[in-house]
PDB file of C-alpha atoms in Angstrom:
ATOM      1  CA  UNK A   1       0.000   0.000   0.000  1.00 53.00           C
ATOM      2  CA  UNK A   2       2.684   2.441   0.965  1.00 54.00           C
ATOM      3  CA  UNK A   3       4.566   1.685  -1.925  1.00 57.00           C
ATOM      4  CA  UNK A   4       1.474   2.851  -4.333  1.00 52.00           C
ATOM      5  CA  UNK A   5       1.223   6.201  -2.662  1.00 51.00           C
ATOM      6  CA  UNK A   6       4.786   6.815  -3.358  1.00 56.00           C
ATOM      7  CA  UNK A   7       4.005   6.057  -6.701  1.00 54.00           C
ATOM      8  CA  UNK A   8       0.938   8.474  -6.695  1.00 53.00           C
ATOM      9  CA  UNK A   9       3.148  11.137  -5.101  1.00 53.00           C
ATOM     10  CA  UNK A  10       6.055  10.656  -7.840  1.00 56.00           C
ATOM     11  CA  UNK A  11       3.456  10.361 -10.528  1.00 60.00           C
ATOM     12  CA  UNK A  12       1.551  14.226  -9.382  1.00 62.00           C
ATOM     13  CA  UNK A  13       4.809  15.648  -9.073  1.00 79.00           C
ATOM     14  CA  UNK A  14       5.866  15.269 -12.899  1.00 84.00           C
ATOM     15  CA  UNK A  15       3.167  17.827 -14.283  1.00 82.00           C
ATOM     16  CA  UNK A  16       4.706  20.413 -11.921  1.00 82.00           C
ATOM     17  CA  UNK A  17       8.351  19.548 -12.865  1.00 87.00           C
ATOM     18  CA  UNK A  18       7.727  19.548 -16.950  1.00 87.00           C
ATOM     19  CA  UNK A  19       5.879  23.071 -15.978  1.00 88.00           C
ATOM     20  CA  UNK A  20       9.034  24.322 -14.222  1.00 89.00           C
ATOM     21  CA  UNK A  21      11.388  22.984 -17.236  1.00 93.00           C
ATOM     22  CA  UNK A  22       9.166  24.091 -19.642  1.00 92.00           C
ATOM     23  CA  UNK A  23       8.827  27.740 -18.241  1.00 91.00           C
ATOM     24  CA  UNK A  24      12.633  27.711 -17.854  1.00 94.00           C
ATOM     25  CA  UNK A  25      13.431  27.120 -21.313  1.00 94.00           C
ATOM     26  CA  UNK A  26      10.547  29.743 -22.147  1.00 93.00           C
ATOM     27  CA  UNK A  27      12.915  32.094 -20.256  1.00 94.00           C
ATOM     28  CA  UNK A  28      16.169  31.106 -21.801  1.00 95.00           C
ATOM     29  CA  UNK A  29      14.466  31.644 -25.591  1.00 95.00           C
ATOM     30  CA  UNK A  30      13.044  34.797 -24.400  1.00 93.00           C
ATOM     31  CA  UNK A  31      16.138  36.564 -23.349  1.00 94.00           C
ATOM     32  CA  UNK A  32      17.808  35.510 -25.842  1.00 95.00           C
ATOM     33  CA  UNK A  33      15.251  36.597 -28.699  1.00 93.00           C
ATOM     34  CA  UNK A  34      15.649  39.940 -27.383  1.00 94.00           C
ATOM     35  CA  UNK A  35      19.731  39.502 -27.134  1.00 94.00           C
ATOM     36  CA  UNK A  36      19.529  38.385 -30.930  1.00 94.00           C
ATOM     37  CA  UNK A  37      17.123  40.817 -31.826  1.00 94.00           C
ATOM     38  CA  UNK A  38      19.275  43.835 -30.926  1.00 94.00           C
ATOM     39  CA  UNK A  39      22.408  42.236 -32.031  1.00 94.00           C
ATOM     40  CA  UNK A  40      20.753  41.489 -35.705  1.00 94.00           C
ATOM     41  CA  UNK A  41      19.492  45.094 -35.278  1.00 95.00           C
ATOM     42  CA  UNK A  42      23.229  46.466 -35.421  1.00 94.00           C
ATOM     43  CA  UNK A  43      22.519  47.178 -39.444  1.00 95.00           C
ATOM     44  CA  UNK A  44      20.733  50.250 -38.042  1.00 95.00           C
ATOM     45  CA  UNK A  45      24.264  51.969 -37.347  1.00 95.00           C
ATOM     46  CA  UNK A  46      25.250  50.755 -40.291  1.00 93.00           C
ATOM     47  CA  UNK A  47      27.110  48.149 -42.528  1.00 92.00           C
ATOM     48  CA  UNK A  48      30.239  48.560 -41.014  1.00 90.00           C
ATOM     49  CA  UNK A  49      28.775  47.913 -37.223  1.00 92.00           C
ATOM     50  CA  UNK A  50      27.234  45.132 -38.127  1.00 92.00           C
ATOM     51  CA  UNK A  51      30.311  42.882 -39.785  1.00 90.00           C
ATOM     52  CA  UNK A  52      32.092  43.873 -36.837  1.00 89.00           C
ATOM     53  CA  UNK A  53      29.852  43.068 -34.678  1.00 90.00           C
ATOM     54  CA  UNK A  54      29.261  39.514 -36.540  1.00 89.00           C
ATOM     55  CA  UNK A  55      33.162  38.989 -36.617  1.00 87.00           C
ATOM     56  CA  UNK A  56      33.303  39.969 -32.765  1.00 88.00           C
ATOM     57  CA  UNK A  57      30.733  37.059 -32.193  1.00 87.00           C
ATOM     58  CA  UNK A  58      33.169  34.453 -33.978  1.00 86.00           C
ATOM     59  CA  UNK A  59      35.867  35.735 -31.575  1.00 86.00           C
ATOM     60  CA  UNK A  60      38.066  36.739 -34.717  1.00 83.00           C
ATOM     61  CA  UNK A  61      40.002  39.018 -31.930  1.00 78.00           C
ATOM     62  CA  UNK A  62      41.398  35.581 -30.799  1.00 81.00           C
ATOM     63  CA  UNK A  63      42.796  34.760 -34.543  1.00 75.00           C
ATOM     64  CA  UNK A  64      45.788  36.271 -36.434  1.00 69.00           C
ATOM     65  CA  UNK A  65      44.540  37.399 -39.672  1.00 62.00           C
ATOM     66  CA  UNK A  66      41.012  37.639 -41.532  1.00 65.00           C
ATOM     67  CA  UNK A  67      37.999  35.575 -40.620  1.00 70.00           C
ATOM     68  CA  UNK A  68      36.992  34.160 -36.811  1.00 77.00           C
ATOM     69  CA  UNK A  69      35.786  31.078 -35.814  1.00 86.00           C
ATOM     70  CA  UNK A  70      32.742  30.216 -37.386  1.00 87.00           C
ATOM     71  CA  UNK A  71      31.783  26.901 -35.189  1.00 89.00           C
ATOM     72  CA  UNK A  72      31.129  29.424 -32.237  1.00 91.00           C
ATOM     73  CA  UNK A  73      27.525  30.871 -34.428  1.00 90.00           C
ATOM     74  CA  UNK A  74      27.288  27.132 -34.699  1.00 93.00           C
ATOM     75  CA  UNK A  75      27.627  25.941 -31.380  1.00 94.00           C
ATOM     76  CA  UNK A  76      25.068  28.877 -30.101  1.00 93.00           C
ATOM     77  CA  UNK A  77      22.562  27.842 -32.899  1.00 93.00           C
ATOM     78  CA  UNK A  78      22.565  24.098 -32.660  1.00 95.00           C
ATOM     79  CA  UNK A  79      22.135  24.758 -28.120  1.00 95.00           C
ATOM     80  CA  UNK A  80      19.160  27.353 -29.136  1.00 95.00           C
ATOM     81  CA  UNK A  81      17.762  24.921 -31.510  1.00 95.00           C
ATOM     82  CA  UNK A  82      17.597  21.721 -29.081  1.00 96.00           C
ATOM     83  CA  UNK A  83      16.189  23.952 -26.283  1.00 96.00           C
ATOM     84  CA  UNK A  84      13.818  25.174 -28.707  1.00 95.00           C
ATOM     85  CA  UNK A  85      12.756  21.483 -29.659  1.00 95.00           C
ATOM     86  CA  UNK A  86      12.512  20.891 -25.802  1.00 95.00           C
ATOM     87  CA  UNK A  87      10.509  23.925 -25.207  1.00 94.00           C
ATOM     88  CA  UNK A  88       8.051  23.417 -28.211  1.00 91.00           C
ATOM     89  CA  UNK A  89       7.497  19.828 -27.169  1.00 91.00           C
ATOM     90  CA  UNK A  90       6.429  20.229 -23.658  1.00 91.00           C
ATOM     91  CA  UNK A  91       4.358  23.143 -24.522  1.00 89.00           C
ATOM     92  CA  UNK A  92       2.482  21.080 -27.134  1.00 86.00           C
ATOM     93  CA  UNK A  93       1.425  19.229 -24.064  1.00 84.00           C
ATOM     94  CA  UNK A  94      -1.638  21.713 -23.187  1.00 80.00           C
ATOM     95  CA  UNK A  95      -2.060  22.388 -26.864  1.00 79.00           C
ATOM     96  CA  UNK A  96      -5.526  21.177 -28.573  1.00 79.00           C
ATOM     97  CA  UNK A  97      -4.781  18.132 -30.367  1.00 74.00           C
ATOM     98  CA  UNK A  98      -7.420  18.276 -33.105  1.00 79.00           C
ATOM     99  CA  UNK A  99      -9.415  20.291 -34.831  1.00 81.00           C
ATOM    100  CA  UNK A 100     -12.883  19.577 -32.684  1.00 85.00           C
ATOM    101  CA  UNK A 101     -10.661  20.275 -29.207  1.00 81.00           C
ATOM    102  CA  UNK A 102      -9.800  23.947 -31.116  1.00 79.00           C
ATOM    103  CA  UNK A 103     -12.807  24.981 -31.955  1.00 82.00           C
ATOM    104  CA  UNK A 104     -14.438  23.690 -28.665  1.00 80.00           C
ATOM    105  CA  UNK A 105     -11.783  25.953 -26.796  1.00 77.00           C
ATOM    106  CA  UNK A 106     -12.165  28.620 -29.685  1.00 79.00           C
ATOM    107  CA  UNK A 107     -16.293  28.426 -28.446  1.00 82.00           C
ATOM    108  CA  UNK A 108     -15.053  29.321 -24.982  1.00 76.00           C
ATOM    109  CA  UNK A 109     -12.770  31.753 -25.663  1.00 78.00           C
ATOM    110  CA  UNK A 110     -15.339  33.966 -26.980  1.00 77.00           C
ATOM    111  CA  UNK A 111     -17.646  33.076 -24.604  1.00 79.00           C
ATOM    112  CA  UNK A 112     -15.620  34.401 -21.579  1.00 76.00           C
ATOM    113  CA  UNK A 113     -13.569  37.343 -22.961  1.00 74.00           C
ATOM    114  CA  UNK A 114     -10.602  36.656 -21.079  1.00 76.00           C
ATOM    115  CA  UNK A 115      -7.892  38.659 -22.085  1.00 78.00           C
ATOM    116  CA  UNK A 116      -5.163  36.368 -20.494  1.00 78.00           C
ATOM    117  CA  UNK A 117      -6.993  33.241 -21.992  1.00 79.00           C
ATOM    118  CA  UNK A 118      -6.821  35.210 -25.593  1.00 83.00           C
ATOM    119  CA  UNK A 119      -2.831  36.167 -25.017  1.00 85.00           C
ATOM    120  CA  UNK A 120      -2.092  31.772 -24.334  1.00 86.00           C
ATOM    121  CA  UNK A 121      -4.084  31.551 -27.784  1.00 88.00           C
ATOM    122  CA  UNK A 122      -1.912  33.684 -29.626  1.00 89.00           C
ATOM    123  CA  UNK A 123       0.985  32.097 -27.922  1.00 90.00           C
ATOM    124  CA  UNK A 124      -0.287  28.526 -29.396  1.00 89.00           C
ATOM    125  CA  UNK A 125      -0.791  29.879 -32.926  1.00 91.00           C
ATOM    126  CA  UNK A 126       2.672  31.919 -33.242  1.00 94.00           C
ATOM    127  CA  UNK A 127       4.641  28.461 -31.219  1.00 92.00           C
ATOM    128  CA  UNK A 128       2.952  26.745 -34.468  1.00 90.00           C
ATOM    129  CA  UNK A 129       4.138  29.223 -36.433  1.00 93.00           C
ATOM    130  CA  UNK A 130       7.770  29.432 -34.881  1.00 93.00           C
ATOM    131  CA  UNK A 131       8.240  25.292 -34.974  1.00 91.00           C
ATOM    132  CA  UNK A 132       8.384  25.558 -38.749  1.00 92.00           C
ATOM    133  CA  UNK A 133       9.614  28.993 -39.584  1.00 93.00           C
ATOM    134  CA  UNK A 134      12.080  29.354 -36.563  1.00 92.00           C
ATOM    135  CA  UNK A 135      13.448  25.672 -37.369  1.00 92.00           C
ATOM    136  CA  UNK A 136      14.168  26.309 -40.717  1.00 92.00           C
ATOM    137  CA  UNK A 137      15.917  29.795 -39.683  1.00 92.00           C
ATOM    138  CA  UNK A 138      18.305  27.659 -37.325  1.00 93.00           C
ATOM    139  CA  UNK A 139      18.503  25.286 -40.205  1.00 93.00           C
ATOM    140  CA  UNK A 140      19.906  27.963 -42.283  1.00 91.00           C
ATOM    141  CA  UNK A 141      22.450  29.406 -39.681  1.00 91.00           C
ATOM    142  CA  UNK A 142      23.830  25.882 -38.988  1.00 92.00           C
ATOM    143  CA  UNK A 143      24.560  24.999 -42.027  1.00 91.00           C
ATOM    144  CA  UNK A 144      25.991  28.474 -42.957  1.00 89.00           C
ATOM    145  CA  UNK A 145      27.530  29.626 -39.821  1.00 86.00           C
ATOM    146  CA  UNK A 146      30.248  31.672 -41.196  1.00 82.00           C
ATOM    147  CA  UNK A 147      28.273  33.592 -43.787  1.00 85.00           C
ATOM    148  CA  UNK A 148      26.842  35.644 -41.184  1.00 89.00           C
ATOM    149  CA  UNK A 149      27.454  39.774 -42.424  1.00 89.00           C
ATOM    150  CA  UNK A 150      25.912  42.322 -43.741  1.00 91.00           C
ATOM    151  CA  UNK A 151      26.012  41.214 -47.282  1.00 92.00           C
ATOM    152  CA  UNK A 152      25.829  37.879 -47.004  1.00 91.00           C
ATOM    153  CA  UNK A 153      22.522  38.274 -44.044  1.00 92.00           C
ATOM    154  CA  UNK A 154      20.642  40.859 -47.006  1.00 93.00           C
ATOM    155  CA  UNK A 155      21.334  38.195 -49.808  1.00 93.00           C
ATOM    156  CA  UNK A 156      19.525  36.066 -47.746  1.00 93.00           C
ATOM    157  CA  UNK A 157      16.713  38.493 -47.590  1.00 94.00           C
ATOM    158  CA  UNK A 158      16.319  39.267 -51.341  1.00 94.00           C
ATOM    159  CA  UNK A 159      18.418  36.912 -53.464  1.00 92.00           C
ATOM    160  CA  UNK A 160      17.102  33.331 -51.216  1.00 92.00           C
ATOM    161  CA  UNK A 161      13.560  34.852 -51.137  1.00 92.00           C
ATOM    162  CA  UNK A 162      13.706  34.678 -47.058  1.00 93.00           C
ATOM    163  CA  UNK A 163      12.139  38.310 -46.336  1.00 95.00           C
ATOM    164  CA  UNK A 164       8.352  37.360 -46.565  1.00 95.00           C
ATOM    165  CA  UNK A 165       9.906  34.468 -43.960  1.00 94.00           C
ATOM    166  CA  UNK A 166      11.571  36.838 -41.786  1.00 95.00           C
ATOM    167  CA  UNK A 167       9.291  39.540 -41.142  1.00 96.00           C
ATOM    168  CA  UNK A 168       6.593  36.161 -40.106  1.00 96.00           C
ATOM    169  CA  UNK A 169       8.373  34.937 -37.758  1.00 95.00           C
ATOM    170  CA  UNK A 170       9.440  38.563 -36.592  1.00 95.00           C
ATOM    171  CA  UNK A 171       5.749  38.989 -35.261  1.00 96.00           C
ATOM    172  CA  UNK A 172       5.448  35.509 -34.427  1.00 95.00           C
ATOM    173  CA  UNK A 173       8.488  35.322 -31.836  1.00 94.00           C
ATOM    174  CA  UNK A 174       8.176  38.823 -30.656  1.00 94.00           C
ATOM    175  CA  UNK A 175       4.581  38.408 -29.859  1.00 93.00           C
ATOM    176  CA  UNK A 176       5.296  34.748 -28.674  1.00 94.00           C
ATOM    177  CA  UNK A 177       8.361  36.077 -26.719  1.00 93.00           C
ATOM    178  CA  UNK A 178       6.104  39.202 -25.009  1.00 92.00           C
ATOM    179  CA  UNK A 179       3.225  37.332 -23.936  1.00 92.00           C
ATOM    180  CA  UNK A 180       5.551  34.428 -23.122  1.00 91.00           C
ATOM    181  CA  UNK A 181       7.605  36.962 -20.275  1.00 91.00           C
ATOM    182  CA  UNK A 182       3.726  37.915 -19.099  1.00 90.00           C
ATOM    183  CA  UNK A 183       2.451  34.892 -18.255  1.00 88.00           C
ATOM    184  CA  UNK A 184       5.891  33.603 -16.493  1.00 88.00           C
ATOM    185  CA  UNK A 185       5.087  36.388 -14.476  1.00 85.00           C
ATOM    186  CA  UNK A 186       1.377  36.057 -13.836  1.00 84.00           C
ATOM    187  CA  UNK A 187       1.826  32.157 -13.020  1.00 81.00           C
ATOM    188  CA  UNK A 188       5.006  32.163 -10.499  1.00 80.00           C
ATOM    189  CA  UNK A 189       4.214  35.056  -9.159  1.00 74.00           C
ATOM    190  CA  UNK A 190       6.780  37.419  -9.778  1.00 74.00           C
ATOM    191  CA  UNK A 191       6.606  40.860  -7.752  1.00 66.00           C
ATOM    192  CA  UNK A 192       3.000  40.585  -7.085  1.00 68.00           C
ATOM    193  CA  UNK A 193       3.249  42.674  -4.103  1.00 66.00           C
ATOM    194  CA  UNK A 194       0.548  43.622  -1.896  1.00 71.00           C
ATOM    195  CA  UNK A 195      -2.149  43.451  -4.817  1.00 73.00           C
ATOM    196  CA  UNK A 196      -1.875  40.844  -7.842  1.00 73.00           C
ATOM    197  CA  UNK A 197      -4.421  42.295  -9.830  1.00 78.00           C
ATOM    198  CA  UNK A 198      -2.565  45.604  -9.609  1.00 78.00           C
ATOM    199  CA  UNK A 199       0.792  44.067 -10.765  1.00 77.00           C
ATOM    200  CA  UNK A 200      -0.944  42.143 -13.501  1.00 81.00           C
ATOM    201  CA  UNK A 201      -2.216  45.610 -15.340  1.00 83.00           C
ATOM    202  CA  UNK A 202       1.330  46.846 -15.001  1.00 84.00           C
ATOM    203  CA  UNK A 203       2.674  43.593 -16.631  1.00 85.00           C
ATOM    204  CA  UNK A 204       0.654  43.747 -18.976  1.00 87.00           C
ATOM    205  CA  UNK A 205       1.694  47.311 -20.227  1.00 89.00           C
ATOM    206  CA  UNK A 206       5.073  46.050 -19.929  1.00 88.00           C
ATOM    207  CA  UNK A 207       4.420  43.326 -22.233  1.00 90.00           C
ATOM    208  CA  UNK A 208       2.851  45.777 -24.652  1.00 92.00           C
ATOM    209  CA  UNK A 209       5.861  48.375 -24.898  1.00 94.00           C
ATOM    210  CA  UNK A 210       7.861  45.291 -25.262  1.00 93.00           C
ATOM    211  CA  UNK A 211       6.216  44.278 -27.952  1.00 93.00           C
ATOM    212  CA  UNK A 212       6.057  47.522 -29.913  1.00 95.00           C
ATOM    213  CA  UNK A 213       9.955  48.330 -28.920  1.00 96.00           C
ATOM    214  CA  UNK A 214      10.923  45.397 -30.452  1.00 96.00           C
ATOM    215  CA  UNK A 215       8.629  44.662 -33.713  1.00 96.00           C
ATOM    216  CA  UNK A 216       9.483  48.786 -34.413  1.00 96.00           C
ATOM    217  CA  UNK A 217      13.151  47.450 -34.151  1.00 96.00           C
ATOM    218  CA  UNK A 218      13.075  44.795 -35.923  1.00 96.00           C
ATOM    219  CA  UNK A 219      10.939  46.381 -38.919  1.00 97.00           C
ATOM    220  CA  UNK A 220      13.568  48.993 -39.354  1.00 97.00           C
ATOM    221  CA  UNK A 221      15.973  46.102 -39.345  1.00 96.00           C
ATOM    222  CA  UNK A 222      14.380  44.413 -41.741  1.00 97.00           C
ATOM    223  CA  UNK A 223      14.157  47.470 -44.125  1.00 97.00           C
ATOM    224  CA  UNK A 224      17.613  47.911 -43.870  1.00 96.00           C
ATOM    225  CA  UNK A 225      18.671  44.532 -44.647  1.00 96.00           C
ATOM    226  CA  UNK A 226      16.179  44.322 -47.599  1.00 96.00           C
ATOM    227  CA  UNK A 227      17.688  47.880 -48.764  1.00 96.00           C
ATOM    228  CA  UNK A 228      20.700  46.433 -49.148  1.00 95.00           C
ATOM    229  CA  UNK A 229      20.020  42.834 -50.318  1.00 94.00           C
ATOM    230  CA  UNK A 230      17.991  44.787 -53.566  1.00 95.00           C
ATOM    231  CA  UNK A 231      21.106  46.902 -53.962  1.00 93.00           C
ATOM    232  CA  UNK A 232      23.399  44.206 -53.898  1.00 91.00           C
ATOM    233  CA  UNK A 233      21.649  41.825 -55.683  1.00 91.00           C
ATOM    234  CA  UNK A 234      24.037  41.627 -58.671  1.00 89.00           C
ATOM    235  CA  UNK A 235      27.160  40.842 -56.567  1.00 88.00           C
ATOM    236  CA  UNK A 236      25.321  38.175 -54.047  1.00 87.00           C
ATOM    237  CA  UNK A 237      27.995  35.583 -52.551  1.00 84.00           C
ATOM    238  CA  UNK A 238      30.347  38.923 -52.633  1.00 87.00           C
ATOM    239  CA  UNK A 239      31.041  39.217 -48.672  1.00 85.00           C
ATOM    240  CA  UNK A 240      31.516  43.285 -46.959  1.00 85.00           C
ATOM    241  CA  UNK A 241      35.367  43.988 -46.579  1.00 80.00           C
ATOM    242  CA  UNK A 242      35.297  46.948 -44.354  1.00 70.00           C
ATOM    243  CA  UNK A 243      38.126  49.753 -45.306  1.00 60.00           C
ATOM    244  CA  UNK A 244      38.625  50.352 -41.666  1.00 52.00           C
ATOM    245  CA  UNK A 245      41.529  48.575 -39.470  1.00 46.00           C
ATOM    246  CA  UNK A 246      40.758  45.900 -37.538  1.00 43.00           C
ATOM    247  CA  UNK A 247      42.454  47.604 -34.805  1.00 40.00           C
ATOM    248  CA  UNK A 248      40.554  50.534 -34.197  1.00 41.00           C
ATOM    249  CA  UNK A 249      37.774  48.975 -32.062  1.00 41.00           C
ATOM    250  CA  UNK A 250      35.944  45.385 -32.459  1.00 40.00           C
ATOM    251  CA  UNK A 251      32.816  47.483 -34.007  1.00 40.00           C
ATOM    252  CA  UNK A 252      34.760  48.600 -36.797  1.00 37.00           C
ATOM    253  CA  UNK A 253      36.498  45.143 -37.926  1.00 37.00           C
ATOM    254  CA  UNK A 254      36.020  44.169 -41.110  1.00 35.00           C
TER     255      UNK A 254
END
């Protein structure tokens, strides 16, 4: 007998565990989003910035002569991508697995007009939208991890036909990312002081600025890198050689 209530006990404790992993690696993804979004947003100060930036990241500062390392871009992407995979499937746990179970909880959904209930929904259809789009973006930087630069990110845009693709799965993870910080708030508890319902409204106009902050950001980014990928069209698989030496600062290599 008392060996089937430690079973019980083991078996009621999982749920709470996968919720605690999977809000963890909700975190991790989050953070970094933003991290990646403001690094990728670098074009904004110009071409120049940008490959210096990109060649800081492969720790060419460690290596005599052009070029870095370009396993580190690698290494990051393949880590982000398995969290990702881990992340995606324990949040497909509370997901509706067919079509009736959606448009039973769709029913419902308009039926209560819960705002918090209509920010998880969103975060269900951009996660579908980010498994496919966001793994074949980590697809593409694995198997290209040294081609990361000004010219060769804006051929992407134009010359591979990746812009419609990017500016997706901009909305989808900054939304996914926004809402995601929100609700890891709301559910642990995070600074709820003296009144929850208080701290919610001011999370929630967090999560709002967030969002606009960082989908204005990355718009401008992506006009920039589109600007360039039309202009350089005719020379794509030509990489940026910057005119400035390497030994100025790391924002200026080239």
């Amino acid at each position: 007998m008392k060996e089937l209530l430690k079973d019980e006990v083991r078996k009621s404790r999982m749920p709470a565990r996968l919720d605690l992993l999977q809000s963890l690696s909700g975190l991790v993804l989050g953070v970094f989003m933003w991290i990646h979004l403001v690094l990728v947003s670098s074009i904004l100060l110009g071409k120049g910035a940008m490959n210096g930036l990109s060649r800081f990241m492969e720790l060419s500062f460690l290596k005599e002569g052009p070029g870095g390392y370009p396993f580190v871009p690698f290494i990051i992407a393949f880590g982000v991508f398995l969290i990702f995979i881990l992340h995606a499937g324990l949040a497909m746990r509370k997901f509706p697995s067919t079509w009736r179970q959606n448009r039973i909880f769709r029913s419902h959904m308009k039926m209560m007009h819960h705002s918090d209930t209509n920010l998880w929904y969103v975060q269900v259809v951009t996660g579908f939208i980010m498994f496919f789009l966001g793994s074949v973006h980590l697809y593409v930087i694995m198997t290209n991890p040294g081609t990361i630069g000004p010219y060769a990110s804006a051929d992407r845009f134009v010359t591979d036909w990746m812009a419609p693709l990017f500016l997706i799965l901009l909305f989808a993870v900054e939304l996914h990312a926004a809402v995601g910080m929100y609700r890891l708030a709301i559910k642990w508890g995070i600074l709820d002081g003296e009144d929850p319902l208080v701290a919610r409204k001011k999370f929630k106009k967090v999560k709002n600025i967030t969002s606009v902050f960082f989908l204005t950001l990355g718009i401008l980014s992506w006009i920039v890198y589109v600007t360039i990928g039309v202009h350089h069209r005719d020379h794509a698989g030509e990489r940026y050689i910057s005119s400035v030496p390497a030994s100025y600062s790391f924002v200026m290599r080239g």
